[in-house]
């Protein structure tokens, strides 16, 4: 009798006649309390009619009778999931799979449940199993791509770009029509230094989604890195046509226009970007591009850096709390050992043939190994040059962390027991300052690579600030006492100048003037700064100087063909023939230094001064005339000149700068006297005495380290 009723209930159920089926199931159970099928199917019916909590109890009773019933276990998982018990649902599905590993429905249900708990990596394996049996099941392919894409985005967010690349590549193998997958793959490959491959991914993304402004922006980024500045500018312009509010595209466009010396409309563009920094915190404005823009103030540069930290590094700050390296250090006895060597970790992308190498190599060699252990962490390319080899040998230990994620890189630094982590790259290209946000060392120091503050994270509703870096290494000329409020970091002042130099820098064979395309018997003004530092206002001064001194030429670095042509065009517009602009091709650093001998006066740029190029010129006996400003980048050349007792080469305004330049050019005896003073800096100036610099830097490190312990004692007391 009960079985007849059950079959009648089942017939109604299959016909979706739930109202008729339900009382029949209940009658069966009343007649036979352990009728497992009736309990199970009534549970399924309850689930279908949105009574999942009641369904759980019914199917649970059925399973108590038949614990190895595959259908029961599968449906139990479904009702548990619907009743907001996903962990229990997963266990039920897993039990079912143990009974029947080839049941694809259960595999699919388990995968879907894992997704609900953000367990994407586990879900991937089950979706793949289903697709091996049903390769054309579109919903499964879509779910798998979603998992892989999410995993890729998560990996990218924590700096594991190799894993991100692998995830997006695999996702594309299942779906080649999703523009977002190609876009995200391009992002990962760009971070891995694979610009040419990233370019192809962005182009594929644009083919699939031609109105994606972000794809055009990122394509512009890699084209810029590949040296195709004209194409990059076109991409940024296209991105802004699609989305005029794509803030970072406008910033990139302005910065690249600076690189090619296209100054049309720049003042208005920069005014707009300054307004974004001050009023739209979520606008992504690159701190490096921003500080290179004329008229930006020190206060605005700090605001820009703060915005950048909050937009880019808040997640890493949160992860740092989970990692809690500080708690682990506090449990270590070595942290309380005042007699051991202080471990200094230098973090950079530029341990290679790069201006940085010509500043710090000798310093690394000279560090006092009785007081310090010096460890290098490189996340840039290994260019296999002598410059790279020299640095690798100079460090006590050298670690290539390029392939590591931010978290793994931080763990590596922590494992090495670093006390003071010094970031030598900052927010310049290939920056990975997010590693410092994870706090693998007790003290973070910002130095040398980025000429400005690295900003702070806003930590709570009270607007409390947590600096990304504890200290910035600087000097009293670059950062006078009243400028401290414009820096998130504490100012750590070096006694002479913040910039080190290498007295062993190589110098090539001196070329002739014809070798340099320089005419004989002419006065040579020069500027070997990158073209993005040249402003229309400064260039106009240079043109007036050439007019005032007809027997002179202007010798510039040939950075790119577009800048060269734009500068020639601008000179012609101001009445200066193209022959009076001489462009120096890129050569090795040794040959570049050797040709300085043919220049008479280096004309600095403003507001972004010569930095390493100023040191190069002074090392070769070439006077550098600078115009000092109010920001870090605008005071570096002044610092070098002041430390060398060459204050007569520091102008207080552009008018003063122009007057001084003309006076020097027209008074050969005065110029000769200055050149003799500049030549003396090789032996007399502290900026070229690497031993003095190393000792002063080490004293600063000692002070910082002692202050760290004093602060800890105060907190603990």
XYZ file of C-alpha atoms in Angstrom:
717
model
C 0.000 0.000 0.000
C 2.750 2.496 0.975
C 4.735 1.769 -2.173
C 1.636 2.363 -4.328
C 1.127 5.723 -2.673
C 4.830 6.532 -3.109
C 4.714 5.815 -6.848
C 1.559 7.937 -7.195
C 3.286 10.804 -5.315
C 6.331 10.410 -7.511
C 4.187 10.644 -10.647
C 2.609 13.901 -9.475
C 6.058 15.201 -8.479
C 7.540 14.489 -11.886
C 4.616 16.349 -13.448
C 5.459 19.344 -11.195
C 2.142 18.829 -9.379
C 3.715 19.609 -6.024
C 0.445 20.243 -4.154
C -0.821 16.773 -5.018
C 2.532 15.022 -4.403
C 3.289 16.492 -0.964
C 0.376 14.953 1.058
C 0.940 11.563 -0.576
C 4.639 11.567 0.483
C 3.520 12.514 3.983
C 1.032 9.628 4.066
C 3.763 7.191 3.005
C 6.050 8.418 5.790
C 3.207 8.183 8.314
C 2.665 4.588 7.264
C 6.406 3.745 7.017
C 8.621 6.111 8.966
C 11.826 4.720 7.435
C 10.743 4.903 3.812
C 14.013 6.454 2.676
C 12.874 7.319 -0.846
C 9.775 9.123 0.410
C 11.829 11.093 2.950
C 14.327 11.972 0.252
C 11.776 13.022 -2.357
C 9.685 15.036 0.105
C 12.923 16.825 0.999
C 13.546 17.507 -2.690
C 9.984 18.850 -3.048
C 10.474 21.147 -0.046
C 13.685 22.404 -1.620
C 11.863 23.056 -4.901
C 9.203 25.030 -3.051
C 11.705 27.203 -1.151
C 11.587 25.322 2.158
C 15.234 24.276 2.200
C 15.657 24.326 5.979
C 12.880 21.714 6.354
C 14.326 19.796 3.404
C 17.647 19.389 5.202
C 16.068 17.389 8.030
C 14.138 15.088 5.691
C 17.083 14.162 3.477
C 19.270 13.801 6.541
C 16.787 11.135 7.800
C 16.957 9.396 4.415
C 20.747 9.316 4.568
C 20.639 7.821 8.041
C 18.812 4.898 6.450
C 20.910 4.742 3.233
C 24.196 6.629 3.922
C 25.793 5.602 0.631
C 23.005 6.621 -1.693
C 24.533 8.831 -4.385
C 21.325 10.735 -5.213
C 20.627 11.408 -1.562
C 24.127 12.786 -1.004
C 23.963 14.987 -4.107
C 20.564 16.434 -3.240
C 21.565 16.811 0.407
C 24.428 18.991 -0.784
C 22.034 21.108 -2.847
C 19.592 21.683 0.013
C 22.411 22.440 2.448
C 23.775 25.022 0.036
C 20.307 26.562 -0.321
C 20.013 26.607 3.481
C 23.257 28.640 3.713
C 25.337 25.712 4.929
C 27.933 25.591 2.106
C 30.689 23.880 4.106
C 28.349 21.011 4.999
C 27.183 20.900 1.376
C 30.776 20.477 0.185
C 31.270 17.505 2.502
C 28.124 15.861 1.143
C 29.224 16.336 -2.466
C 32.684 15.014 -1.640
C 31.153 11.874 -0.094
C 29.135 11.390 -3.262
C 32.232 11.719 -5.438
C 34.023 9.101 -3.358
C 31.144 6.741 -4.146
C 31.037 7.613 -7.834
C 34.074 9.607 -9.093
C 32.668 9.735 -12.633
C 29.374 11.437 -11.781
C 29.691 14.799 -13.513
C 26.548 16.313 -11.975
C 28.025 16.002 -8.501
C 31.367 17.369 -9.705
C 29.561 20.370 -11.137
C 27.518 20.955 -7.999
C 30.637 20.769 -5.869
C 32.462 23.239 -8.105
C 29.570 25.694 -7.982
C 29.474 25.458 -4.191
C 33.216 26.011 -3.898
C 32.806 29.213 -5.930
C 30.260 30.470 -3.405
C 33.012 30.233 -0.777
C 35.602 31.878 -3.064
C 37.552 28.617 -3.206
C 38.262 29.153 -6.878
C 41.406 27.050 -7.156
C 39.571 23.921 -5.935
C 36.604 24.668 -8.171
C 38.863 24.829 -11.235
C 39.877 21.182 -10.962
C 36.231 19.996 -10.854
C 35.147 22.173 -13.771
C 38.024 20.775 -15.807
C 36.870 17.227 -15.070
C 33.369 18.054 -16.274
C 34.698 19.676 -19.460
C 36.801 16.640 -20.304
C 33.536 14.694 -20.568
C 31.347 17.505 -21.901
C 33.749 19.823 -23.788
C 30.942 21.888 -25.354
C 29.107 22.663 -22.112
C 29.125 26.460 -22.362
C 27.974 27.205 -18.826
C 30.844 25.146 -17.428
C 33.373 26.848 -19.701
C 32.051 30.207 -18.513
C 32.301 29.162 -14.861
C 35.835 27.853 -15.367
C 36.905 31.079 -17.046
C 35.379 33.027 -14.169
C 37.418 30.996 -11.674
C 40.662 31.348 -13.604
C 40.079 35.052 -14.170
C 39.373 35.616 -10.479
C 42.489 33.686 -9.491
C 44.470 35.749 -11.977
C 43.134 39.001 -10.559
C 43.883 37.868 -7.011
C 47.431 36.898 -7.979
C 47.944 40.224 -9.727
C 46.677 42.157 -6.699
C 49.354 40.647 -4.457
C 52.115 40.991 -7.043
C 52.282 37.349 -8.173
C 52.369 38.288 -11.839
C 53.710 34.959 -13.112
C 50.733 33.139 -11.595
C 48.385 35.786 -12.939
C 49.820 35.313 -16.418
C 49.348 31.539 -16.224
C 45.730 31.887 -15.047
C 44.735 34.277 -17.822
C 46.499 32.216 -20.491
C 44.607 29.122 -19.384
C 41.315 31.025 -19.252
C 41.847 32.202 -22.834
C 42.319 28.602 -23.947
C 38.683 28.030 -22.918
C 37.312 31.350 -24.180
C 39.007 33.361 -26.900
C 36.192 35.897 -27.249
C 36.487 37.597 -23.854
C 38.293 40.927 -24.222
C 38.836 41.195 -20.452
C 40.958 38.039 -20.414
C 43.345 39.416 -23.039
C 43.422 42.775 -21.237
C 44.301 41.179 -17.903
C 46.888 38.919 -19.522
C 48.486 42.032 -20.992
C 48.577 43.635 -17.546
C 50.359 40.630 -16.051
C 52.860 40.389 -18.895
C 53.634 44.082 -18.679
C 54.454 43.682 -14.989
C 56.742 40.784 -15.921
C 58.646 43.023 -18.327
C 57.167 41.359 -21.414
C 56.124 44.578 -23.126
C 56.038 43.205 -26.681
C 53.807 40.285 -25.645
C 51.590 42.579 -23.585
C 51.178 44.832 -26.612
C 49.689 41.920 -28.591
C 47.250 41.084 -25.796
C 45.966 44.666 -25.582
C 45.544 44.769 -29.355
C 43.476 41.552 -29.236
C 41.430 43.008 -26.401
C 40.703 46.125 -28.450
C 39.668 44.020 -31.454
C 37.046 42.361 -29.266
C 36.034 45.521 -27.372
C 36.953 48.562 -29.486
C 35.370 51.022 -27.046
C 37.465 50.019 -24.028
C 39.337 53.147 -22.945
C 41.430 51.253 -20.374
C 42.744 48.893 -23.037
C 43.884 51.828 -25.162
C 45.515 53.407 -22.119
C 47.442 50.251 -21.238
C 48.403 49.686 -24.867
C 49.824 53.189 -24.746
C 51.829 52.244 -21.654
C 53.597 49.328 -23.320
C 54.133 51.254 -26.555
C 55.794 53.934 -24.462
C 58.028 51.304 -22.867
C 58.877 49.943 -26.319
C 59.930 53.439 -27.408
C 56.962 54.066 -29.712
C 56.067 57.388 -28.131
C 54.009 58.584 -31.089
C 51.809 55.483 -30.944
C 51.541 55.809 -27.173
C 50.308 59.383 -27.486
C 47.743 58.275 -30.073
C 46.491 55.563 -27.697
C 46.158 57.907 -24.737
C 44.324 60.394 -26.939
C 41.966 57.637 -28.156
C 41.354 56.483 -24.584
C 40.380 60.002 -23.562
C 38.102 60.333 -26.584
C 36.224 57.258 -25.351
C 36.332 58.257 -21.690
C 37.281 61.890 -20.938
C 37.333 61.054 -17.218
C 40.057 58.395 -17.485
C 42.380 60.353 -15.231
C 45.511 58.245 -15.550
C 45.327 58.357 -19.363
C 45.433 62.157 -19.203
C 48.429 61.992 -16.851
C 50.262 59.603 -19.188
C 49.421 61.775 -22.188
C 50.820 64.893 -20.526
C 53.993 63.109 -19.401
C 54.661 61.691 -22.862
C 54.011 65.062 -24.459
C 56.695 66.346 -22.110
C 59.023 63.572 -23.314
C 58.516 64.604 -26.942
C 58.575 68.342 -26.075
C 55.082 68.947 -27.413
C 54.056 71.786 -25.118
C 50.759 72.679 -26.810
C 47.987 72.930 -24.224
C 50.165 71.545 -21.431
C 49.539 74.388 -18.999
C 45.779 73.855 -19.117
C 46.195 70.078 -18.862
C 48.465 70.377 -15.822
C 46.072 72.799 -14.142
C 43.313 70.222 -14.594
C 45.470 67.407 -13.173
C 46.435 69.541 -10.168
C 42.753 70.074 -9.527
C 42.130 66.308 -9.646
C 44.867 65.700 -7.093
C 43.286 68.195 -4.731
C 39.621 67.288 -5.219
C 39.341 63.703 -6.541
C 41.410 61.380 -4.288
C 40.456 58.286 -6.294
C 41.950 59.739 -9.493
C 45.062 57.726 -10.278
C 47.759 60.310 -10.854
C 51.269 58.880 -11.064
C 53.420 60.618 -8.416
C 56.487 60.564 -10.675
C 54.690 62.078 -13.667
C 53.088 64.639 -11.357
C 56.308 65.891 -9.774
C 57.772 66.323 -13.275
C 54.955 68.687 -14.218
C 55.767 72.403 -13.970
C 53.844 74.438 -11.359
C 53.041 71.481 -9.063
C 53.814 72.364 -5.454
C 55.444 70.320 -2.695
C 52.119 70.232 -0.858
C 50.345 68.902 -3.954
C 53.069 66.338 -4.549
C 52.501 64.963 -1.049
C 48.752 64.879 -1.655
C 49.334 63.015 -4.922
C 51.561 60.440 -3.182
C 48.993 59.995 -0.397
C 46.263 59.370 -2.956
C 48.476 56.864 -4.743
C 49.181 54.904 -1.556
C 45.489 54.757 -0.674
C 44.499 53.692 -4.199
C 47.284 51.180 -4.793
C 48.547 49.809 -1.482
C 45.637 49.651 0.975
C 45.205 45.914 0.308
C 48.896 45.262 0.922
C 48.750 47.229 4.171
C 45.884 44.941 5.227
C 47.885 41.845 4.258
C 50.819 43.143 6.314
C 48.620 42.864 9.418
C 47.918 39.234 8.587
C 51.590 38.464 7.962
C 52.520 40.375 11.132
C 56.271 40.196 10.639
C 56.661 42.589 13.558
C 55.148 40.135 16.052
C 57.493 37.421 14.834
C 60.456 39.753 15.226
C 59.456 40.617 18.785
C 59.631 36.933 19.655
C 63.152 36.713 18.249
C 66.108 37.180 20.564
C 68.212 38.720 17.787
C 66.067 41.852 17.802
C 67.276 42.567 21.322
C 70.951 42.036 20.502
C 72.563 45.488 20.404
C 76.031 44.130 19.620
C 75.285 42.382 16.336
C 75.748 43.932 12.896
C 72.870 45.984 11.520
C 71.471 44.382 8.404
C 70.807 46.879 5.623
C 68.692 45.691 2.699
C 68.839 47.668 -0.549
C 65.787 47.116 -2.768
C 65.886 48.162 -6.425
C 64.994 47.448 -10.041
C 68.190 49.138 -11.209
C 71.139 47.020 -10.120
C 72.392 47.084 -13.715
C 73.789 49.488 -16.323
C 71.775 52.410 -15.022
C 72.506 55.844 -13.485
C 71.794 54.366 -10.045
C 74.713 51.980 -10.399
C 77.076 54.886 -11.017
C 75.919 56.522 -7.815
C 75.944 53.665 -5.316
C 78.452 51.013 -6.452
C 81.420 52.403 -4.567
C 79.265 53.134 -1.527
C 78.183 49.482 -1.333
C 81.830 48.440 -1.565
C 82.879 50.864 1.189
C 80.275 50.011 3.818
C 81.894 49.058 7.137
C 81.455 45.304 7.397
C 82.374 45.314 11.077
C 79.177 47.271 11.797
C 76.869 46.354 8.923
C 75.799 43.464 6.740
C 74.766 44.702 3.303
C 72.233 42.713 1.287
C 70.847 43.483 -2.160
C 67.349 42.600 -3.373
C 66.949 43.001 -7.130
C 63.627 42.874 -8.953
C 64.914 44.300 -12.252
C 66.459 42.602 -15.242
C 69.915 41.069 -15.120
C 71.587 42.789 -18.067
C 74.796 40.786 -17.522
C 76.926 43.945 -17.748
C 80.092 44.692 -15.742
C 78.004 47.214 -13.782
C 75.710 44.396 -12.642
C 78.606 42.080 -11.862
C 80.339 44.741 -9.797
C 77.249 45.322 -7.683
C 76.600 41.620 -7.151
C 80.166 41.262 -5.846
C 79.870 44.377 -3.700
C 76.961 43.066 -1.613
C 77.523 40.528 1.161
C 74.519 38.688 -0.232
C 72.559 39.392 -3.385
C 69.061 38.032 -4.070
C 67.255 38.177 -7.397
C 63.578 38.437 -6.398
C 62.227 39.390 -9.804
C 60.115 36.239 -10.132
C 58.667 36.480 -6.614
C 55.300 37.964 -5.752
C 55.140 40.933 -3.400
C 54.281 38.619 -0.507
C 57.006 36.095 -1.301
C 59.538 38.889 -1.812
C 58.592 40.333 1.576
C 58.934 36.895 3.174
C 62.389 36.579 1.620
C 63.456 39.944 3.032
C 62.049 39.014 6.437
C 63.836 35.645 6.378
C 67.102 37.482 5.724
C 66.567 39.402 8.959
C 66.764 42.873 7.413
C 66.716 45.689 9.965
C 66.555 48.684 7.613
C 65.040 48.277 4.150
C 66.114 51.004 1.722
C 64.033 51.426 -1.443
C 66.230 52.845 -4.206
C 63.527 52.899 -6.915
C 60.434 54.469 -5.415
C 57.641 55.433 -7.797
C 59.777 55.351 -10.925
C 59.236 52.848 -13.729
C 59.043 49.194 -12.618
C 58.330 50.274 -9.030
C 57.559 47.509 -6.555
C 57.374 49.640 -3.439
C 54.362 47.579 -2.419
C 56.912 45.154 -0.954
C 57.723 47.787 1.650
C 54.010 48.140 2.462
C 54.125 44.540 3.774
C 56.667 45.637 6.400
C 59.240 42.827 6.116
C 61.748 45.021 7.997
C 61.272 47.142 11.137
C 62.303 50.316 9.272
C 61.561 51.465 5.712
C 63.735 54.145 4.108
C 62.993 56.064 0.895
C 66.176 57.122 -0.878
C 67.616 58.212 -4.175
C 65.319 56.734 -6.833
C 62.290 58.929 -6.311
C 62.834 62.659 -5.642
C 59.944 63.237 -3.282
C 57.719 61.791 -0.606
C 56.180 58.337 -1.026
C 53.037 59.273 0.896
C 50.849 57.778 3.621
C 47.840 55.531 3.996
C 44.761 57.012 5.670
C 44.053 54.383 8.310
C 40.692 55.340 9.845
C 37.823 57.801 9.963
C 39.958 60.129 12.080
C 42.219 60.547 9.035
C 45.269 59.155 10.825
C 48.199 58.669 8.491
C 50.504 55.656 8.257
C 53.592 56.461 6.133
C 54.681 53.922 3.560
C 58.259 54.774 4.537
C 59.523 55.827 7.948
C 62.375 58.011 6.705
C 63.530 59.810 3.595
C 67.277 60.300 3.221
C 67.871 63.898 2.226
C 69.916 66.946 3.215
C 69.196 70.344 4.683
C 69.499 72.118 1.329
C 66.984 69.934 -0.492
C 64.581 69.818 2.436
C 64.899 72.879 4.707
C 63.274 72.541 8.131
C 60.108 74.335 7.065
C 59.501 71.772 4.275
C 59.102 68.801 6.654
C 55.298 69.118 6.541
C 55.380 68.183 2.862
C 56.858 64.753 3.568
C 55.093 61.704 4.963
C 58.469 60.431 6.113
C 60.701 61.749 8.880
C 63.564 63.726 7.309
C 66.893 61.954 7.843
C 69.442 64.617 6.953
C 72.855 63.720 5.582
C 75.520 66.333 6.390
C 76.613 67.400 2.893
C 74.412 66.143 0.070
C 71.913 63.300 -0.136
C 73.410 61.955 -3.385
C 76.420 59.605 -3.378
C 78.882 59.344 -6.237
C 81.323 56.820 -7.607
C 84.911 58.002 -7.916
C 85.674 54.904 -9.996
C 83.236 55.751 -12.785
C 84.818 54.884 -16.154
C 85.799 57.619 -18.610
C 86.330 56.869 -22.292
C 88.747 58.315 -24.788
C 88.175 62.020 -25.404
C 86.542 62.565 -28.807
C 87.245 65.527 -31.056
C 84.738 68.306 -31.645
C 84.000 67.015 -35.160
C 83.372 63.581 -33.607
C 80.628 65.251 -31.578
C 79.304 67.274 -34.558
C 80.318 70.429 -32.698
C 81.707 73.392 -34.668
C 85.099 74.786 -33.684
C 85.474 78.206 -32.079
C 81.963 78.320 -30.656
C 80.653 78.597 -27.146
C 78.799 75.400 -26.229
C 75.797 75.621 -23.957
C 74.643 72.123 -23.116
C 71.975 70.213 -21.262
C 72.152 66.442 -21.032
C 68.943 66.082 -19.042
C 66.134 63.948 -20.392
C 63.765 65.857 -22.636
C 60.750 65.562 -20.326
C 62.541 67.986 -17.996
C 62.730 70.709 -20.661
C 59.907 73.238 -20.332
C 58.797 75.837 -22.849
C 59.801 78.602 -20.429
C 63.347 77.310 -19.956
C 63.751 76.566 -23.677
C 62.720 80.147 -24.488
C 65.541 81.348 -22.224
C 67.981 79.101 -24.060
C 66.876 80.545 -27.384
C 67.371 84.102 -26.094
C 70.870 83.141 -24.962
C 71.678 81.799 -28.428
C 70.422 85.064 -29.941
C 72.453 87.140 -27.484
C 75.585 85.104 -28.219
C 75.658 84.444 -31.961
C 78.858 82.365 -31.785
C 77.217 79.698 -29.614
C 75.354 76.414 -29.980
C 73.103 74.368 -27.730
C 74.125 70.732 -27.216
C 71.275 68.455 -26.134
C 70.804 64.752 -25.527
C 69.071 62.972 -28.404
C 66.394 61.222 -26.340
C 63.873 60.532 -29.087
C 63.246 61.642 -32.669
C 59.972 63.389 -31.879
C 61.514 65.617 -29.223
C 64.383 66.417 -31.552
C 62.061 67.585 -34.316
C 59.793 69.517 -31.960
C 62.760 71.336 -30.415
C 64.116 72.218 -33.856
C 60.689 73.502 -34.882
C 60.411 75.581 -31.729
C 63.897 77.005 -32.256
C 63.006 77.977 -35.818
C 59.844 79.660 -34.557
C 62.016 81.725 -32.225
C 64.473 82.710 -34.945
C 67.218 80.159 -34.256
C 68.447 77.994 -37.149
C 68.435 74.227 -36.730
C 72.239 74.084 -37.119
C 72.629 75.711 -33.737
C 70.972 72.790 -31.976
C 73.331 69.827 -31.766
C 71.956 66.486 -30.581
C 74.264 64.050 -28.802
C 73.458 60.405 -29.582
C 73.148 57.797 -26.861
C 76.544 56.251 -26.118
C 78.091 54.315 -23.257
C 78.442 56.165 -19.963
C 82.225 56.200 -20.341
C 82.045 57.823 -23.773
C 79.305 60.174 -22.617
C 81.463 61.428 -19.754
C 84.447 61.859 -22.078
C 82.600 64.210 -24.431
C 81.713 66.649 -21.624
C 85.091 68.295 -22.176
C 83.742 70.125 -25.233
C 80.902 71.875 -23.376
C 81.381 75.262 -21.712
C 78.300 75.642 -19.533
C 75.627 73.142 -18.530
C 72.215 74.831 -18.417
C 70.028 73.018 -15.905
C 66.278 72.531 -16.197
C 63.631 73.710 -13.768
C 61.521 72.596 -11.917
C 63.050 69.125 -12.400
C 66.798 69.580 -12.015
C 69.742 67.592 -13.225
C 70.485 64.904 -10.641
C 72.988 62.270 -11.775
C 73.648 64.406 -14.856
C 74.720 67.252 -12.582
C 77.219 64.993 -10.817
C 78.492 63.750 -14.182
C 79.100 67.292 -15.383
C 80.851 68.416 -12.197
C 83.001 65.263 -12.204
C 84.162 66.205 -15.708
C 84.881 69.821 -14.750
C 81.821 71.279 -16.489
C 80.041 74.111 -14.628
C 76.330 73.560 -14.049
C 74.058 76.586 -13.772
C 70.856 75.739 -11.948
C 67.702 77.539 -10.889
C 66.517 76.415 -7.485
C 62.840 75.776 -6.753
C 60.691 74.687 -3.827
C 60.292 70.938 -4.412
C 62.741 68.073 -3.883
C 63.350 67.578 -7.610
C 63.949 71.322 -8.015
C 66.706 71.501 -5.385
C 69.031 68.563 -6.094
C 71.463 70.391 -8.384
C 71.519 73.262 -5.897
C 72.421 70.795 -3.153
C 75.336 69.385 -5.173
C 76.597 72.872 -6.021
C 76.177 74.174 -2.489
C 78.062 71.200 -1.038
C 80.846 71.962 -3.553
C 81.000 75.658 -2.565
C 79.780 76.692 -6.015
C 76.923 78.922 -4.901
C 77.611 81.412 -7.693
C 76.105 78.797 -10.038
C 72.778 78.750 -8.184
C 70.118 81.141 -9.478
C 67.146 82.135 -7.340
C 64.794 82.810 -10.264
C 64.618 82.192 -13.992
C 65.432 85.860 -14.593
C 68.528 85.482 -12.434
C 69.344 82.214 -14.238
C 69.222 83.901 -17.647
C 71.363 86.828 -16.486
C 73.984 84.557 -14.916
C 74.149 82.354 -18.027
C 74.722 85.325 -20.316
C 77.320 86.853 -18.004
C 79.268 83.594 -17.828
C 79.109 83.136 -21.603
C 80.358 86.667 -22.263
C 83.147 86.690 -19.660
C 85.727 84.026 -20.486
C 87.992 84.872 -17.543
C 85.123 84.454 -15.116
C 84.186 81.150 -16.784
C 87.792 79.948 -16.543
C 87.837 80.745 -12.846
C 84.603 78.805 -12.312
C 85.913 75.842 -14.307
C 88.996 75.708 -12.110
C 86.777 75.651 -9.019
C 84.648 72.905 -10.556
C 87.737 70.840 -11.369
C 88.817 71.185 -7.758
C 85.588 69.536 -6.596
C 87.043 66.160 -7.576
C 89.412 66.391 -4.658
C 87.928 69.090 -2.428
C 84.162 68.481 -2.463
C 82.535 65.987 -0.091
C 80.152 64.987 -2.905
C 82.988 63.051 -4.542
C 84.549 61.670 -1.359
C 82.936 58.271 -1.122
C 84.578 57.437 2.212
C 83.110 60.546 3.851
C 79.717 59.819 2.348
C 79.717 56.175 3.468
C 80.632 57.152 7.027
C 77.944 59.841 7.238
C 75.325 57.478 5.831
C 76.299 54.773 8.312
C 76.073 57.263 11.182
C 72.557 58.067 9.975
C 71.653 54.383 9.867
C 72.976 53.964 13.415
C 70.886 56.908 14.596
C 67.768 55.547 12.907
C 68.326 52.100 14.411
C 68.901 53.462 17.902
C 65.792 55.610 17.602
C 63.836 52.479 16.688
C 64.864 50.817 19.953
C 64.180 53.941 21.978
C 60.672 54.112 20.543
C 60.096 50.427 21.283
C 61.209 50.906 24.880
C 58.808 53.865 25.275
C 55.910 51.847 23.852
C 56.666 48.844 26.064
C 57.021 50.983 29.180
